[in-house]
Tab-separated table of C-alpha atoms in Angstrom:
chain	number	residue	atom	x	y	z
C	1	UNK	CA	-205.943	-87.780	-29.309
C	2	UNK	CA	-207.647	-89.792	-26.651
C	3	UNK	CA	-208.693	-88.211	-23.364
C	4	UNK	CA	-207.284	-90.075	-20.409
C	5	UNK	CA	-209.960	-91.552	-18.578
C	6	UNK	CA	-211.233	-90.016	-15.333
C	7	UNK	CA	-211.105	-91.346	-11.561
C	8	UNK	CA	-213.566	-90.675	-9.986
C	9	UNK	CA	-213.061	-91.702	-5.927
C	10	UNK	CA	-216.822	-91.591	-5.130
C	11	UNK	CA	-219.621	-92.421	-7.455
C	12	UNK	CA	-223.385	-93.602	-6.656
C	13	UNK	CA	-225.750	-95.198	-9.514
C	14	UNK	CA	-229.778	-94.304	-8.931
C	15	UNK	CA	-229.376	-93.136	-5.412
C	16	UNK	CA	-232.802	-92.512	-4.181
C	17	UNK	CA	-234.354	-92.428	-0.425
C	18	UNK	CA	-238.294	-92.802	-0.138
C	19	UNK	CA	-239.960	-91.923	2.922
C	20	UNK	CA	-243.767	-93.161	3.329
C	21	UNK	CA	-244.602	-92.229	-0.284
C	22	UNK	CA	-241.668	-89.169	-0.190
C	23	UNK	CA	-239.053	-89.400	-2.144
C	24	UNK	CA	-236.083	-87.062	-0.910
C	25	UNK	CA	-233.456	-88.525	-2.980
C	26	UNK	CA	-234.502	-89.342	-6.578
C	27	UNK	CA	-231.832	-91.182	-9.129
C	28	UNK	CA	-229.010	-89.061	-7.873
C	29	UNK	CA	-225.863	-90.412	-10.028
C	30	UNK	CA	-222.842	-88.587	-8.587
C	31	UNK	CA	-218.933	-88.943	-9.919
C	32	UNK	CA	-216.499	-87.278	-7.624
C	33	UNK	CA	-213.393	-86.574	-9.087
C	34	UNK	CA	-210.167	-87.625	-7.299
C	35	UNK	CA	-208.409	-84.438	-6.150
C	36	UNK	CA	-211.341	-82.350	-6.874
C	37	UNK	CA	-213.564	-79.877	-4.694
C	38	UNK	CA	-217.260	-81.098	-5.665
C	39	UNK	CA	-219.958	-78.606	-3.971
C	40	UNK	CA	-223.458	-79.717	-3.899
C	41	UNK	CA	-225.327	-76.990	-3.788
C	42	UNK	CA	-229.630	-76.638	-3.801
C	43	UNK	CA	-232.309	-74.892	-2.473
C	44	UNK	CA	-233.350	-75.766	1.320
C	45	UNK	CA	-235.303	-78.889	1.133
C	46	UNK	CA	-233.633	-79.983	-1.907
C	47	UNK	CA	-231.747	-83.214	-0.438
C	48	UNK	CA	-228.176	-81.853	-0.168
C	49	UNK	CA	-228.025	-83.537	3.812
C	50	UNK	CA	-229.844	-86.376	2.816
C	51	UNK	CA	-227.582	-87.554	0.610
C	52	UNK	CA	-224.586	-86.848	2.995
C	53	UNK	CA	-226.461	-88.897	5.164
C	54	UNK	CA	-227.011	-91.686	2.600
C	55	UNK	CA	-223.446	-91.218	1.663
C	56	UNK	CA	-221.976	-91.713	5.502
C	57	UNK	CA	-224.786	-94.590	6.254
C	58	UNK	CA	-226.454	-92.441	8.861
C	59	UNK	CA	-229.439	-93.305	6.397
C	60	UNK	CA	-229.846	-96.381	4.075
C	61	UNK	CA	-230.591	-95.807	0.597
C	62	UNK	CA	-233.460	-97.270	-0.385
C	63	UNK	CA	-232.222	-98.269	-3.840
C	64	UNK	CA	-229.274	-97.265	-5.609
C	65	UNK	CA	-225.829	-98.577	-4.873
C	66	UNK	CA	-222.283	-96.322	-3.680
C	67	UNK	CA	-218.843	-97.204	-4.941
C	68	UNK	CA	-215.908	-95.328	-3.110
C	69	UNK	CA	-212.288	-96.131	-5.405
C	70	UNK	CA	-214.782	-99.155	-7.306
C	71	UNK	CA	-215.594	-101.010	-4.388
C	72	UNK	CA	-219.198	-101.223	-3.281
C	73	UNK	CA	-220.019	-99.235	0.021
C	74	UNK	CA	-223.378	-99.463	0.315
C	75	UNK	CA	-224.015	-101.800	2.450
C	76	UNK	CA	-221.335	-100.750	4.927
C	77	UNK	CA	-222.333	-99.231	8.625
C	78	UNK	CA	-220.844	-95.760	9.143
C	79	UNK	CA	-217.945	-96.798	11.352
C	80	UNK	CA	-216.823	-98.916	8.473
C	81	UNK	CA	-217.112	-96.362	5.993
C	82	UNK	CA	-214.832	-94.034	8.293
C	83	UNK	CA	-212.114	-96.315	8.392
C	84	UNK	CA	-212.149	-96.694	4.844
C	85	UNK	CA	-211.085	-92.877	4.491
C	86	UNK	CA	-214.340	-91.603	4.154
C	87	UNK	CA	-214.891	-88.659	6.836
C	88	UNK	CA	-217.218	-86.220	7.634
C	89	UNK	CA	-216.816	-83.213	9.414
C	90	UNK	CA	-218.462	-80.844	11.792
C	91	UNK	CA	-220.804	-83.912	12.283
C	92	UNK	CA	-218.686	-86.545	13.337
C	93	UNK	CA	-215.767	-84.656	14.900
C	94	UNK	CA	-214.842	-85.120	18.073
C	95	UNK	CA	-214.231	-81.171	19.693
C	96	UNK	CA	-214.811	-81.104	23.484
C	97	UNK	CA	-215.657	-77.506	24.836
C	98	UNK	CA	-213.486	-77.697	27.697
C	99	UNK	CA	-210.662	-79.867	26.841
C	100	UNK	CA	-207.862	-77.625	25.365
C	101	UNK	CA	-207.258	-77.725	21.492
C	102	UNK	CA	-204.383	-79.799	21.408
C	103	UNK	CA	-206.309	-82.798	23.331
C	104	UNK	CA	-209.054	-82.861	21.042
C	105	UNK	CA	-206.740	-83.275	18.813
C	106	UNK	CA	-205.319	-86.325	20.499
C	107	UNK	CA	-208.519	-87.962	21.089
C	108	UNK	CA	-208.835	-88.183	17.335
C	109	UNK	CA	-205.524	-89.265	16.788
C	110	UNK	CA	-206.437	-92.211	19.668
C	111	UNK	CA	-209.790	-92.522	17.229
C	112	UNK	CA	-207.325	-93.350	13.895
C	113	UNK	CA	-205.248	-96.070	15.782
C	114	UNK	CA	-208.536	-97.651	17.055
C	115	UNK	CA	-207.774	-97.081	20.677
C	116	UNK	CA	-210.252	-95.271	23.478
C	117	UNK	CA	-207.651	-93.372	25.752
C	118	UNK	CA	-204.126	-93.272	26.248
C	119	UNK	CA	-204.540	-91.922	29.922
C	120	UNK	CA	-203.239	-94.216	31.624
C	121	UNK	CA	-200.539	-95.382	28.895
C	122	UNK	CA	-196.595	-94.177	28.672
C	123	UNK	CA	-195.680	-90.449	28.354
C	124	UNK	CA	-193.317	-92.003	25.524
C	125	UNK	CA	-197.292	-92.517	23.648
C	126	UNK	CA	-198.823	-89.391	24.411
C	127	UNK	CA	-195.546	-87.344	23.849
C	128	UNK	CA	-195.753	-89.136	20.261
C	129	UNK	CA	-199.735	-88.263	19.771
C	130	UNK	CA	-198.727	-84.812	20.509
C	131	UNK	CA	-196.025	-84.209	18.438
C	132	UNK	CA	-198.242	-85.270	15.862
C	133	UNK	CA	-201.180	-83.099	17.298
C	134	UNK	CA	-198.878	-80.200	16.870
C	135	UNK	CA	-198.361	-80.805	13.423
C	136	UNK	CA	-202.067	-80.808	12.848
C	137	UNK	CA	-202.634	-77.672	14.444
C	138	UNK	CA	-200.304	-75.997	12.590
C	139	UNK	CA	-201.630	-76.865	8.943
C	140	UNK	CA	-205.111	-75.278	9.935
C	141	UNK	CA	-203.063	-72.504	11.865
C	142	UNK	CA	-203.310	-72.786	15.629
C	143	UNK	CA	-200.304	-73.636	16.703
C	144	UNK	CA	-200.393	-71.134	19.100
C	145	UNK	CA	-203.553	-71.987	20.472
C	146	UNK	CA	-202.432	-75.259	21.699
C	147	UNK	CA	-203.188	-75.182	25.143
C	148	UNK	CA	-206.457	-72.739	25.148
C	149	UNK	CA	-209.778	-74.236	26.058
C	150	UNK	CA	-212.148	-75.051	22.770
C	151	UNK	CA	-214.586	-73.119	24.469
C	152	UNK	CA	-212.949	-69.557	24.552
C	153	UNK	CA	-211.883	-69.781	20.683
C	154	UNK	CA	-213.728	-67.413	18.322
C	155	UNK	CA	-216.346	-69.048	16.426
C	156	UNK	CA	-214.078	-69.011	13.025
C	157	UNK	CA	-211.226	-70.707	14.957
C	158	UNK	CA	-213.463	-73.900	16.608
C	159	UNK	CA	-214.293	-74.627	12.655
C	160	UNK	CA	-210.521	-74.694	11.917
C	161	UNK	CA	-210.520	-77.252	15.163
C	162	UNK	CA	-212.892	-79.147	13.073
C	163	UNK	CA	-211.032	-79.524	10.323
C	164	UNK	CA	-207.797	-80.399	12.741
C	165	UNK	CA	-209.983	-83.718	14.400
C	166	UNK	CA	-210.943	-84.852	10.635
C	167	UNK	CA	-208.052	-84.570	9.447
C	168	UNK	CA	-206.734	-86.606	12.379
C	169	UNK	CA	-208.585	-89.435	10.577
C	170	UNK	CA	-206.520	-89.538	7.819
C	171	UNK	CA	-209.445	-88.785	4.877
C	172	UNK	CA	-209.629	-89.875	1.690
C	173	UNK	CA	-212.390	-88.192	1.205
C	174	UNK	CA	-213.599	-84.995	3.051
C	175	UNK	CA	-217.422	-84.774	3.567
C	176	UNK	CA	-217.606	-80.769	4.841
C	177	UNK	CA	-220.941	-80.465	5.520
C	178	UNK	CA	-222.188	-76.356	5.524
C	179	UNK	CA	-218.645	-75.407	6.520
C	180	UNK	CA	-218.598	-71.975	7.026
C	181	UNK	CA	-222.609	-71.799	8.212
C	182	UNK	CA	-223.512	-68.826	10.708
C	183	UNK	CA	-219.591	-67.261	9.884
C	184	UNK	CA	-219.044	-63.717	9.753
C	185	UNK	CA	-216.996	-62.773	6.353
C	186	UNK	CA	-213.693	-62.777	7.999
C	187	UNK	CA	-213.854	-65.926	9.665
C	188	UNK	CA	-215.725	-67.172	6.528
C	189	UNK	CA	-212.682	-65.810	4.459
C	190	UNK	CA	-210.260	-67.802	6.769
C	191	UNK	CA	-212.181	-71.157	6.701
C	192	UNK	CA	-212.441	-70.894	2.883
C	193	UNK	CA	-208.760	-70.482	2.807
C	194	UNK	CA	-208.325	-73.070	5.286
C	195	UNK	CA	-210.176	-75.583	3.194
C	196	UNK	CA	-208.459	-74.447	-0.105
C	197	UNK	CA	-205.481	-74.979	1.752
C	198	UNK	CA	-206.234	-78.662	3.443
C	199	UNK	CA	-207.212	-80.103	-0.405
C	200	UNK	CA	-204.227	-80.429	-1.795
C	201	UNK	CA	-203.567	-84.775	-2.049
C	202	UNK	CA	-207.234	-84.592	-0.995
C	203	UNK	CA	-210.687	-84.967	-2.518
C	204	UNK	CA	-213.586	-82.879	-1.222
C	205	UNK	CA	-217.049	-82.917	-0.916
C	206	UNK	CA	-219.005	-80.180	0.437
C	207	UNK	CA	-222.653	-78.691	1.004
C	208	UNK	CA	-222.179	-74.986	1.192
C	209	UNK	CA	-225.109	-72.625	1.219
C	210	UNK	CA	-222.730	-69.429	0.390
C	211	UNK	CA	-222.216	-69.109	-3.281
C	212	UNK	CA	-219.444	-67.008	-2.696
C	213	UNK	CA	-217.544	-69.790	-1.226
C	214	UNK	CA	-218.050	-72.062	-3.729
C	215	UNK	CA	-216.978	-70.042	-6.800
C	216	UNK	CA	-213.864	-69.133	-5.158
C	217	UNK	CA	-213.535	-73.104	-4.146
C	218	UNK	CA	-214.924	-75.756	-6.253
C	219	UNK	CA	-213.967	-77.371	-9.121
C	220	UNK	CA	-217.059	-78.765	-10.318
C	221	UNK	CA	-220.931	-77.949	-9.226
C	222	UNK	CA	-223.778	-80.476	-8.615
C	223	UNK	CA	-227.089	-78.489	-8.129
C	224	UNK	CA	-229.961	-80.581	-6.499
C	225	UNK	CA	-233.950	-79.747	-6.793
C	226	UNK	CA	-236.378	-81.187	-5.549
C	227	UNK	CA	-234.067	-84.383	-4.319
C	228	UNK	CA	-232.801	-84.809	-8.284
C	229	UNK	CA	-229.841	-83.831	-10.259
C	230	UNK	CA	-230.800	-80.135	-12.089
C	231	UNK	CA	-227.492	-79.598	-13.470
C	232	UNK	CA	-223.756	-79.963	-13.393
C	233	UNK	CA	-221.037	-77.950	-14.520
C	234	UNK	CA	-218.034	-75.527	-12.910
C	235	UNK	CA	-218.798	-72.236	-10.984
C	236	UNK	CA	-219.352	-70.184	-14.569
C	237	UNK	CA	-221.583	-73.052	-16.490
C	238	UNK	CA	-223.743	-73.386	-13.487
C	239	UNK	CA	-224.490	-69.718	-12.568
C	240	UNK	CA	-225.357	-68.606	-15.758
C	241	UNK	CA	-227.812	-71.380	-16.276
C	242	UNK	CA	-231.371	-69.975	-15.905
C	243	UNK	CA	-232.626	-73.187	-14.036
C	244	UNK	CA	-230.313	-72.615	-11.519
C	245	UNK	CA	-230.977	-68.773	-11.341
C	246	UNK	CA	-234.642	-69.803	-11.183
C	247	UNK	CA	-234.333	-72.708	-8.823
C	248	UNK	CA	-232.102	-71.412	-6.255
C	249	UNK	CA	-229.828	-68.510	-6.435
C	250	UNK	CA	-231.867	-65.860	-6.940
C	251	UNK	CA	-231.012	-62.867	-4.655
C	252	UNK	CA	-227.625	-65.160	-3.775
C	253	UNK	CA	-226.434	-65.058	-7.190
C	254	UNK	CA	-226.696	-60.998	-7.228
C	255	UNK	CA	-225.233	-60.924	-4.044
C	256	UNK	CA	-221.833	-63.315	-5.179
C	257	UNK	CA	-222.262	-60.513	-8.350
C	258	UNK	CA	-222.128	-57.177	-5.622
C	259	UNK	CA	-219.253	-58.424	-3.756
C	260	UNK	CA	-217.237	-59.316	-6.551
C	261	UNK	CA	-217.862	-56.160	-8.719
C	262	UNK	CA	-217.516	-54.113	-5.101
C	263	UNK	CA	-214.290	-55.818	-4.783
C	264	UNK	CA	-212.941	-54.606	-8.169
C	265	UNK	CA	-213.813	-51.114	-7.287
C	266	UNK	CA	-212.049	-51.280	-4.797
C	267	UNK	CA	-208.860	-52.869	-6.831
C	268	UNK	CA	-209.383	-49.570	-9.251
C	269	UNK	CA	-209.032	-47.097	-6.338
């Protein structure tokens, strides 16, 4: 029986990025697969934010080309790239410390219909941005935290914000870029089940250094060393591969192993 084929939203062919004799990104051939949680994961220095950065046009590749749903993207500026359903987040969102939650929410929304402020529009707009602001909120759970100031939400909580502003945007394709970096475990728990949660009808994309995370999250691995592809595979393929182990995981790997035996212990008690 034939396999149907795959569609992939996101692919790039040779990728690389040289810098004065330094090549960070070397022949990187990526294929994102629509619906799909993709984690690149590497070692620090490895090229995992470079190639967000080639991938959102902050950089130019210096060969190589980038196809998002078959069309070619590479030459496109970042703004255009945005529009296009291609979003990244906790680099580009738009959270103001001492606005309350629910108008940084707005001033994305404003962002998606191409707008700068609504100020000094109708109440009939802004009522309409906020009803849909409220919606946001509630799919990444603050609802209730409407009208606190960003700046007095737990740490775990401004993330979930994050996510709230991108998803403002409309994405395509979600670009999460160390999501759940400097988290204690139970905000990291919530953001990973945030994220789980925002996928569905979505495609993402994330660099995450906590291997935890990604073995409860993605569907498919792409390990990076050395600014080239070392392997591919799901959670299982890629953890037991002695490259990997060698490469990067190391002490992580054991400690993904202790928390999830430690957690079945606890199951038995």
């Amino acid at each position: 029986m034939t396999q149907p084929k795959q569609d992939f939203i996101l692919e790039t062919r040779d990728l690389t990025k040289a810098f004065k004799g330094f090549t960070a990104v070397d022949d990187v051939n990526l294929k994102i697969q629509r619906g799909h949680i993709h984690a690149l994961i590497g070692p620090n220095g490895a090229g995992k934010t470079t190639v967000f950065n080639l991938l959102t046009k902050f950089l130019q590749p210096t060969t190589g080309q980038i196809l998002f749903n078959n069309e070619d993207i590479t030459s496109m500026q970042s703004a255009a790239i945005a529009r296009k359903g291609v979003v990244r987040s906790f680099q580009i969102s738009a959270v103001f410390p001492h606005l309350t939650v629910l108008e940084n929410v707005r001033i994305a929304l404003q962002r998606k219909e191409g707008n700068s402020f609504h100020f000094w529009r109708s109440e009939k707009i802004l009522n309409h941005l906020n009803a849909r602001a409220l919606e946001l909120l509630e799919s990444v759970g603050l609802e209730s935290f409407a009208n606190s100031v960003t700046v007095d939400l737990p740490y775990g909580r401004k993330r979930a914000l994050e996510i709230a502003t991108t998803l403002a945007l409309e994405p395509e394709l979600m670009l999460l870029d160390e999501p759940t970096q400097g988290m204690g475990h139970e905000d990291v728990d919530v953001v990973t089940d945030l994220i789980k949660k925002v996928s569905a009808n979505r495609t993402i994309l994330m660099v995450e250094h906590n291997l935890h995370v990604v073995s409860k999250l993605a569907d498919r691995i792409t390990v990076l060393q050395r600014g080239a592809i070392l392997t591919e595979g799901d959670y299982e393929t890629v953890s037991a591969d002695p490259r990997v182990r060698e490469a990067y995981m190391g002490t992580a790997a054991e400690e993904v192993e202790a928390e999830q035996a430690k957690q079945e212990a606890e199951a038995l008690v």
